[in-house]
């Protein structure tokens, strides 16, 4: 039975061609979210040794090709493997990765320079997107990384990225009151 | 003192400041910031015309000068605000350094040339589930249909010359043959109505005569002026 | 090594829009066709118990969803179209209801705009279906309303639907003289 749920979820993710949330999957399959979660974990595990991967951001899941196959897929789809990113873009991307969701103002405060153009570039490349609005005057946009970003780096989830040095981070929080 | 200034692209004043302290292999402290202040100012002077964010550079420069003054003259009394500002600069630079490091790690991942691809086929399975629109009945649809017909774009009238590319008798013969094979009988009037030009009517007529001669069809008319019916033999 | 080839093939079939031939797979992976064939057989076997299937048509292979998942996929697709049918879709539905069976070209002639996506939506919602093929060059599809939809309208046969006034009927006829 659990096997069935896993299979149904696999087929939905295949057809969806975009990230699908646990909530949506549990509604579609009339299953408890806990069972959906379990099935997704198993599926992620099953895929480890295969040509496909299950990637996750927050409560959303998607099936993509394994990074090892990138060369062949690029050839097949006649698609460039990676767009080169400049230092400024990588720096901004790093800030968004570890501080998401984050406003443009907060990014600029960290970088010390205006970051309008870079944010637009990253958005066009699909690596970041507006995830929500901050509940503050002017309702500023909050940016976050996308599934495209995980695909771009060839990682399964943000957890796979190296951690910001925790110790340093804590020290900064103490010294630098937001 | 001689400054060796490499002209580079800096992402901003913090980037420059970080590079200067790292060049000197210094930890980020107020003392080290004081040490690189002169160098920072020199850079601004040289780069002044090419700096996009000059005001941001000047803002940081002013804070560095406060830090340097405080380090050189410990007895200098700073206002609470000034003290906060220079503390903040130190913390900001440390945080910035953290993200610079993270960016380097992302760069390593990004340069692996390994990436995943999502499916983007838009090919959907042919599965349907009955899900009718709410508040729709046949009267509503009929009114909508009438409206659509009323608003239907008018048929464009093509110039006569274009239409005159006449159908050949051969084409007409096979057309009538096909139609007869399918429907067994045909109204002559239907063929006339279908014709796009007078020449086509003539061609149709000739084609029917040919088919009569070839005994492919026979013609029936029950009374004068009534419909002429073509029948396959 | 063979495992690698199987994974690469799996990932290629995953992103492919249509069936891929053994020949193309062997070219893309620089592998002997015999090895590609073997990998495909294994893959087909691996998929037997999953939510996806590898199917074969002659020398062409494709990944599709498992038939057991059809109900859930149907639900998902429907939900994707969850927005109420727009004016354009209702108009098209009206044309098909009262002028069936009708080709896409004829619908587009009446509406003056392309109707591809709308026809697909109406099909997924089970309101219309392909009823037959017109005996004309290219054998164009003729669309009609589904039995279920007629029932929903409370109509037992097409003859019960109201008729158009002659003037309007003529206008259509004129547009359709082919």
GROMACS .gro file of C-alpha atoms in nm, chain A residues 5 25-26 29 36 46-48 51 79 85 89-90 98 101 105 109-110 119 135 137 139 142 158 164 175 177:
model
   27
    5UNK     CA    1   0.150   0.578  -0.267
   25UNK     CA    2   0.034   1.555  -0.302
   26UNK     CA    3  -0.153   1.458   0.009
   29UNK     CA    4  -0.373   1.109  -0.313
   36UNK     CA    5   0.340   1.144   0.181
   46UNK     CA    6   1.546   0.492  -0.423
   47UNK     CA    7   1.667   0.749  -0.672
   48UNK     CA    8   2.011   0.789  -0.520
   51UNK     CA    9   1.965   0.849  -1.347
   79UNK     CA   10   2.159   2.321  -2.422
   85UNK     CA   11   2.825   3.385  -1.306
   89UNK     CA   12   2.636   3.757  -0.886
   90UNK     CA   13   2.783   3.472  -0.682
   98UNK     CA   14   2.183   3.168   0.341
  101UNK     CA   15   1.379   3.513   0.235
  105UNK     CA   16   1.753   4.648   0.115
  109UNK     CA   17   2.320   4.649   0.348
  110UNK     CA   18   2.537   4.341   0.352
  119UNK     CA   19   1.904   4.088  -0.868
  135UNK     CA   20   0.470   4.255   0.604
  137UNK     CA   21   0.555   4.947   0.502
  139UNK     CA   22   0.547   4.559   0.129
  142UNK     CA   23   1.143   3.900  -0.037
  158UNK     CA   24   1.987   2.351   0.034
  164UNK     CA   25   2.804   2.927   0.692
  175UNK     CA   26   2.774   4.241   1.735
  177UNK     CA   27   2.193   4.417   1.570
   0.00000   0.00000   0.00000
